Backbone as a chain_set.jsonl record, in Angstrom:
{"seq": "MNPFGHIDLRVSDLDDALPFYDALLPVLGFTERHHGERWKVWATTEELPSTAYLAITESRAHVPNENRVAFWVASSEDVDRVADVARAAGARDLSGPKPMPYGPGYYAVFFADPSGNPLEVYVRPA", "coords": {"N": [[0.834, -1.176, 0.0], [0.554, 2.172, -0.855], [0.381, 5.075, 0.814], [0.214, 7.64, -0.203], [-1.659, 10.232, -1.642], [-2.394, 12.88, -2.805], [-0.952, 16.106, -3.551], [-1.575, 19.442, -2.965], [-0.35, 22.269, -4.068], [0.701, 25.565, -3.439], [1.601, 28.322, -5.479], [3.353, 31.347, -6.226], [3.164, 32.557, -8.685], [1.461, 31.459, -11.296], [1.949, 31.371, -14.058], [4.765, 31.413, -14.168], [5.379, 29.061, -12.816], [4.149, 26.947, -14.206], [5.554, 26.046, -16.7], [7.849, 24.983, -15.479], [6.897, 22.846, -13.817], [5.639, 21.383, -15.814], [7.828, 20.382, -17.166], [9.247, 18.99, -15.147], [7.512, 17.142, -13.684], [6.536, 15.002, -15.443], [8.888, 13.379, -15.774], [9.016, 12.266, -13.33], [6.978, 10.514, -13.276], [4.413, 11.567, -13.303], [2.421, 11.801, -15.616], [-0.044, 12.286, -16.754], [-2.248, 14.922, -17.59], [-4.484, 17.193, -16.138], [-5.594, 19.86, -16.476], [-7.193, 22.745, -15.357], [-8.738, 26.001, -15.288], [-8.012, 27.344, -12.869], [-6.587, 25.414, -11.384], [-3.746, 23.42, -11.99], [-3.069, 20.208, -12.821], [-1.251, 17.241, -12.415], [-0.997, 13.764, -12.93], [-0.394, 10.346, -11.95], [-0.451, 7.19, -13.722], [-1.706, 5.035, -12.556], [-4.468, 2.855, -11.724], [-7.533, 4.117, -10.371], [-8.21, 3.598, -6.943], [-5.547, 4.295, -6.713], [-4.137, 6.248, -8.063], [-1.856, 8.916, -8.049], [-1.65, 12.408, -7.409], [-0.405, 15.658, -8.232], [-0.948, 18.981, -7.733], [-1.052, 22.409, -8.7], [-1.801, 25.747, -7.758], [-2.442, 29.236, -8.087], [-1.463, 31.57, -5.671], [-1.091, 34.633, -4.92], [-0.058, 35.779, -2.615], [1.502, 33.828, -1.579], [4.156, 32.482, 0.3], [7.142, 30.769, 0.403], [8.014, 28.099, 2.672], [9.487, 26.135, 5.302], [8.714, 23.58, 4.663], [9.12, 20.611, 2.708], [8.79, 18.904, -0.329], [9.368, 15.658, -1.234], [10.509, 13.393, -3.683], [10.697, 10.005, -4.449], [12.947, 8.044, -6.327], [14.174, 5.341, -8.417], [16.945, 4.929, -8.726], [20.391, 6.125, -8.497], [21.148, 7.142, -10.914], [18.707, 7.971, -11.913], [18.197, 10.09, -10.141], [20.245, 11.828, -10.951], [19.418, 12.306, -13.586], [16.898, 13.558, -13.223], [17.781, 15.797, -11.845], [19.16, 17.123, -13.889], [16.991, 17.769, -15.564], [15.506, 19.426, -13.837], [17.344, 21.517, -13.483], [17.532, 22.505, -16.135], [14.931, 23.363, -16.401], [14.842, 25.575, -14.838], [15.225, 25.457, -12.064], [15.661, 26.696, -8.762], [18.238, 27.43, -6.361], [19.707, 24.989, -6.497], [21.113, 22.076, -5.183], [23.42, 19.595, -5.161], [23.293, 16.753, -7.35], [24.04, 14.601, -4.566], [25.638, 12.448, -2.119], [23.95, 11.738, 0.951], [23.742, 11.926, 4.568], [21.6, 10.406, 5.574], [21.19, 7.721, 5.582], [22.518, 4.514, 4.528], [23.664, 4.743, 1.245], [21.912, 6.781, 0.546], [21.039, 9.241, -1.703], [20.743, 12.357, -3.176], [19.115, 15.218, -4.693], [18.524, 18.63, -4.163], [16.317, 21.345, -4.52], [14.535, 24.344, -5.54], [11.283, 25.355, -6.629], [10.035, 27.792, -9.077], [8.632, 29.509, -7.35], [9.922, 29.25, -5.01], [9.368, 27.024, -3.449], [10.551, 24.319, -1.605], [12.012, 21.358, -2.897], [12.829, 17.884, -3.316], [14.621, 15.194, -4.75], [15.248, 11.807, -4.476], [17.128, 8.755, -3.831], [16.996, 5.807, -1.967], [18.549, 3.063, -1.225], [17.486, -0.33, -0.636]], "CA": [[0.0, 0.0, 0.0], [1.196, 3.48, -0.869], [-0.62, 5.97, 1.38], [0.23, 8.959, -0.837], [-2.805, 10.517, -2.494], [-2.17, 14.067, -3.625], [-0.393, 17.328, -2.979], [-2.093, 20.692, -3.511], [0.748, 23.183, -3.799], [0.502, 26.968, -3.828], [2.718, 29.01, -6.125], [3.073, 32.778, -6.261], [2.885, 32.967, -10.068], [1.137, 30.255, -12.054], [2.614, 31.424, -15.365], [6.166, 31.033, -13.968], [5.479, 27.691, -12.309], [3.615, 25.943, -15.138], [6.582, 25.391, -17.519], [8.739, 24.229, -14.601], [6.269, 21.582, -13.461], [5.411, 20.631, -17.059], [9.09, 19.691, -17.477], [9.692, 18.133, -14.045], [6.631, 16.078, -13.205], [6.497, 13.791, -16.267], [10.026, 12.481, -15.532], [8.766, 11.627, -12.04], [5.852, 9.603, -13.427], [3.135, 12.281, -13.344], [2.35, 12.022, -17.062], [-1.396, 12.69, -17.153], [-2.548, 16.317, -17.25], [-5.894, 17.523, -15.943], [-5.494, 21.281, -16.176], [-8.337, 23.641, -15.446], [-8.328, 27.406, -15.289], [-7.341, 27.7, -11.606], [-5.713, 24.338, -10.919], [-2.995, 22.634, -12.964], [-2.974, 18.918, -12.145], [-0.538, 16.142, -13.065], [-1.335, 12.519, -12.24], [0.216, 9.097, -12.398], [-1.378, 6.409, -14.553], [-2.297, 3.896, -11.853], [-5.925, 2.827, -11.64], [-8.113, 4.644, -9.144], [-7.883, 4.815, -6.203], [-4.095, 4.38, -6.5], [-3.561, 7.366, -8.794], [-1.303, 10.018, -7.262], [-1.801, 13.698, -8.062], [0.217, 16.874, -7.732], [-1.654, 20.102, -8.34], [-0.62, 23.74, -8.294], [-2.717, 26.86, -7.975], [-1.796, 30.501, -7.771], [-1.793, 32.365, -4.491], [-0.116, 35.727, -5.053], [0.542, 36.058, -1.31], [2.243, 32.64, -1.133], [5.551, 32.612, 0.712], [7.643, 29.432, 0.697], [8.377, 27.884, 4.067], [10.468, 25.072, 5.508], [8.218, 22.287, 4.184], [9.777, 20.136, 1.491], [8.179, 17.76, -0.984], [10.439, 14.778, -1.723], [10.094, 12.353, -4.614], [11.574, 8.847, -4.495], [13.22, 7.426, -7.623], [14.715, 3.996, -8.25], [18.398, 4.794, -8.826], [21.156, 7.374, -8.496], [21.091, 7.657, -12.296], [17.447, 8.709, -12.012], [18.408, 11.361, -9.431], [21.052, 12.669, -11.845], [18.587, 12.682, -14.746], [15.909, 14.536, -12.775], [18.528, 17.023, -11.542], [19.391, 17.8, -15.172], [15.708, 18.324, -16.002], [15.19, 20.553, -12.948], [18.276, 22.603, -13.822], [17.121, 23.061, -17.422], [13.616, 23.989, -16.236], [14.99, 26.804, -14.07], [15.205, 25.244, -10.613], [16.43, 27.64, -7.949], [18.955, 26.902, -5.194], [20.0, 23.579, -6.722], [22.217, 21.535, -4.396], [23.582, 18.182, -5.486], [23.095, 15.54, -6.569], [25.131, 14.266, -3.662], [25.315, 11.513, -1.04], [23.471, 12.377, 2.172], [23.97, 11.074, 5.737], [20.329, 9.939, 6.106], [21.201, 6.261, 5.575], [23.435, 3.979, 3.519], [23.286, 4.887, -0.159], [20.964, 7.881, 0.298], [21.619, 10.132, -2.708], [19.645, 13.281, -3.422], [19.273, 16.573, -5.196], [17.605, 19.552, -3.522], [16.132, 22.556, -5.317], [13.275, 25.037, -5.314], [10.536, 25.72, -7.833], [10.117, 29.238, -9.299], [8.058, 30.233, -6.222], [10.751, 29.019, -3.84], [8.963, 25.83, -2.714], [11.642, 23.339, -1.568], [11.759, 20.028, -3.448], [13.949, 16.937, -3.242], [14.505, 13.901, -5.452], [16.231, 10.971, -3.792], [17.078, 7.297, -3.84], [17.454, 5.181, -0.721], [18.551, 1.627, -1.505], [16.933, -1.201, 0.421]], "C": [[0.882, 1.244, 0.0], [0.168, 4.476, -0.356], [-0.665, 7.357, 0.748], [-0.988, 9.112, -1.74], [-2.563, 11.699, -3.409], [-1.521, 15.177, -2.81], [-1.043, 18.493, -3.711], [-1.105, 21.78, -3.103], [0.413, 24.586, -4.278], [1.777, 27.504, -4.452], [2.348, 30.486, -6.231], [2.736, 33.286, -7.655], [2.692, 31.718, -10.913], [1.842, 30.224, -13.406], [4.092, 31.052, -15.27], [6.306, 29.562, -13.611], [5.075, 26.64, -13.334], [4.684, 25.298, -16.022], [7.546, 24.543, -16.689], [8.138, 22.859, -14.28], [5.921, 20.742, -14.692], [6.665, 19.868, -17.485], [9.432, 18.646, -16.417], [8.792, 16.928, -13.782], [6.534, 14.856, -14.125], [7.68, 12.851, -16.049], [9.919, 11.79, -14.183], [7.535, 10.719, -12.08], [4.481, 10.251, -13.432], [2.893, 12.714, -14.792], [0.972, 12.448, -17.564], [-1.641, 14.129, -16.702], [-4.06, 16.504, -17.179], [-5.957, 19.001, -15.548], [-6.837, 21.985, -16.36], [-7.83, 25.069, -15.421], [-7.535, 27.765, -14.034], [-6.325, 26.671, -11.15], [-5.053, 23.655, -12.103], [-2.645, 21.334, -12.255], [-2.229, 17.921, -13.029], [-0.828, 14.889, -12.248], [-0.513, 11.37, -12.779], [-0.844, 8.291, -13.137], [-1.969, 5.193, -13.851], [-3.822, 4.005, -11.863], [-6.382, 3.478, -10.335], [-8.402, 3.482, -8.198], [-6.392, 5.036, -6.007], [-3.423, 5.544, -7.216], [-3.07, 8.439, -7.831], [-1.398, 11.301, -8.087], [-0.888, 14.729, -7.422], [-0.435, 18.015, -8.485], [-1.056, 21.404, -7.833], [-1.732, 24.73, -8.587], [-2.025, 28.134, -7.52], [-2.364, 31.118, -6.504], [-0.733, 33.466, -4.441], [0.594, 36.04, -3.737], [1.385, 34.887, -0.801], [3.697, 32.99, -0.823], [6.047, 31.206, 1.024], [8.049, 29.32, 2.162], [9.36, 26.724, 4.161], [9.969, 23.693, 5.089], [8.923, 21.911, 2.897], [9.002, 18.934, 0.968], [9.305, 16.946, -1.586], [9.843, 13.677, -2.58], [11.135, 11.241, -4.621], [11.723, 8.391, -5.944], [14.007, 6.144, -7.381], [16.238, 3.91, -8.216], [19.084, 6.154, -8.758], [21.187, 7.985, -9.897], [19.798, 8.439, -12.515], [17.55, 10.058, -11.294], [19.18, 12.317, -10.329], [20.221, 13.186, -13.019], [17.562, 13.748, -14.355], [16.59, 15.858, -12.42], [18.796, 17.815, -12.821], [18.117, 18.465, -15.685], [15.357, 19.545, -15.154], [16.063, 21.76, -13.268], [17.839, 23.293, -15.113], [15.784, 23.794, -17.333], [13.67, 25.254, -15.389], [14.898, 26.641, -12.566], [16.097, 26.27, -9.925], [17.15, 26.878, -6.849], [19.291, 25.425, -5.322], [21.244, 23.158, -5.938], [22.293, 20.032, -4.648], [23.469, 17.997, -6.975], [24.331, 15.189, -5.74], [24.678, 13.209, -2.653], [24.901, 12.307, 0.206], [23.607, 11.411, 3.341], [22.691, 10.465, 6.327], [20.225, 8.419, 6.166], [22.127, 5.788, 4.484], [22.879, 4.142, 2.101], [22.315, 6.001, -0.47], [21.663, 8.909, -0.583], [20.503, 11.049, -3.171], [20.094, 14.552, -4.116], [18.169, 17.408, -4.558], [17.514, 20.801, -4.391], [14.795, 23.177, -4.968], [12.611, 25.322, -6.649], [10.612, 27.24, -8.017], [9.512, 30.09, -8.185], [8.857, 30.052, -4.947], [10.352, 27.812, -3.01], [10.071, 24.788, -2.766], [11.195, 21.951, -2.042], [13.019, 19.188, -3.307], [13.604, 15.736, -4.118], [15.609, 13.035, -4.9], [16.049, 9.496, -4.115], [17.628, 6.832, -2.494], [17.399, 3.675, -0.963], [18.018, 0.83, -0.302], [18.051, -1.762, 1.275]], "O": [[1.839, 1.343, 0.769], [-0.836, 4.707, -1.03], [-1.503, 8.175, 1.128], [-1.304, 8.211, -2.517], [-2.528, 11.555, -4.631], [-1.539, 15.184, -1.58], [-1.06, 18.524, -4.942], [-1.036, 22.163, -1.935], [-0.096, 24.773, -5.384], [2.884, 27.187, -4.016], [1.17, 30.833, -6.314], [2.096, 34.328, -7.799], [3.65, 31.005, -11.208], [2.285, 29.165, -13.85], [4.628, 30.438, -16.193], [7.242, 28.895, -14.053], [5.622, 25.537, -13.322], [4.721, 24.07, -16.09], [8.008, 23.5, -17.151], [8.796, 21.833, -14.453], [5.909, 19.513, -14.615], [6.56, 18.811, -18.106], [9.86, 17.541, -16.75], [9.284, 15.805, -13.67], [6.455, 13.74, -13.612], [7.508, 11.635, -16.129], [10.647, 10.834, -13.915], [7.098, 10.214, -11.045], [3.476, 9.552, -13.553], [3.137, 13.868, -15.145], [0.848, 12.922, -18.693], [-1.292, 14.51, -15.585], [-4.806, 16.038, -18.04], [-6.329, 19.339, -14.424], [-7.511, 21.833, -17.379], [-6.627, 25.311, -15.521], [-6.498, 28.421, -14.126], [-5.295, 27.035, -10.581], [-5.709, 23.346, -13.098], [-1.999, 21.35, -11.207], [-2.524, 17.77, -14.215], [-0.895, 14.943, -11.02], [-0.007, 11.408, -13.901], [-2.012, 8.68, -13.167], [-2.663, 4.397, -14.484], [-4.385, 5.092, -11.991], [-5.693, 3.395, -9.319], [-8.825, 2.43, -8.677], [-6.003, 5.888, -5.208], [-2.24, 5.798, -6.989], [-3.785, 8.824, -6.906], [-1.246, 11.279, -9.308], [-0.627, 14.681, -6.22], [-0.472, 18.024, -9.715], [-0.611, 21.495, -6.689], [-2.499, 24.571, -9.537], [-1.132, 28.104, -6.673], [-3.577, 31.175, -6.3], [0.384, 33.245, -3.972], [1.729, 36.516, -3.747], [1.928, 34.955, 0.302], [4.366, 33.692, -1.581], [5.434, 30.51, 1.833], [8.382, 30.315, 2.807], [10.0, 26.38, 3.168], [10.727, 22.726, 5.153], [9.28, 22.772, 2.094], [8.606, 18.056, 1.735], [10.109, 17.467, -2.359], [8.807, 13.102, -2.246], [12.326, 11.507, -4.783], [10.749, 8.357, -6.695], [14.456, 5.891, -6.263], [16.781, 2.92, -7.727], [18.451, 7.194, -8.937], [21.246, 9.206, -10.045], [19.79, 9.449, -13.219], [17.042, 11.062, -11.793], [18.813, 13.485, -10.455], [20.313, 14.356, -13.393], [17.379, 14.729, -15.076], [16.031, 16.926, -12.669], [18.672, 19.039, -12.833], [18.156, 19.591, -16.181], [14.958, 20.58, -15.688], [15.577, 22.89, -13.319], [17.783, 24.521, -15.176], [15.531, 24.73, -18.092], [12.658, 25.937, -15.234], [14.534, 27.583, -11.861], [17.145, 26.657, -10.443], [16.715, 25.797, -6.453], [19.171, 24.681, -4.349], [22.292, 23.8, -6.022], [21.344, 19.295, -4.379], [23.54, 18.948, -7.754], [25.472, 15.432, -6.132], [23.488, 13.086, -2.366], [25.423, 13.389, 0.478], [23.591, 10.197, 3.137], [22.703, 10.045, 7.484], [19.276, 7.886, 6.74], [22.492, 6.564, 3.601], [21.758, 3.724, 1.809], [21.922, 6.169, -1.624], [22.746, 9.389, -0.251], [19.423, 10.575, -3.523], [21.272, 14.908, -4.126], [17.031, 16.959, -4.427], [18.519, 21.26, -4.934], [14.016, 22.613, -4.2], [13.279, 25.507, -7.667], [11.207, 27.918, -7.178], [9.836, 31.272, -8.075], [8.518, 30.629, -3.914], [10.942, 27.585, -1.953], [10.497, 24.402, -3.855], [10.146, 21.446, -1.641], [14.127, 19.713, -3.193], [12.448, 15.323, -4.21], [16.767, 13.448, -4.85], [15.004, 9.052, -4.589], [18.59, 7.389, -1.965], [16.324, 3.076, -0.913], [18.093, 1.255, 0.851], [17.792, -2.515, 2.214]]}, "num_chains": 1, "name": "protein.A"}
């Protein structure tokens, strides 16, 4: 069982954030788009109710905080690949990819979206 359902993320400027997430989320498996006027939604392709969603909406007063959304990938090569995509999409404050002291083999890249929301992509071998 994967208890993850969805994330509803606020961004300060939807026009700035949309190209970033359009580049990043498909490489993380969020390949389905369900965009409306206010909400931009990316989803995985699993059957309901297992489908995972990430959605963004504009909140001009949004200020990033210390919360971080982390995405698991299967290998360090995947971390490197996603880091390249994030960099090309305009990620801010990119740090890594690099080994981290969170456990044996933990390897991650940290960055922020155009609104400053902290994100991480990591692998943690079994």
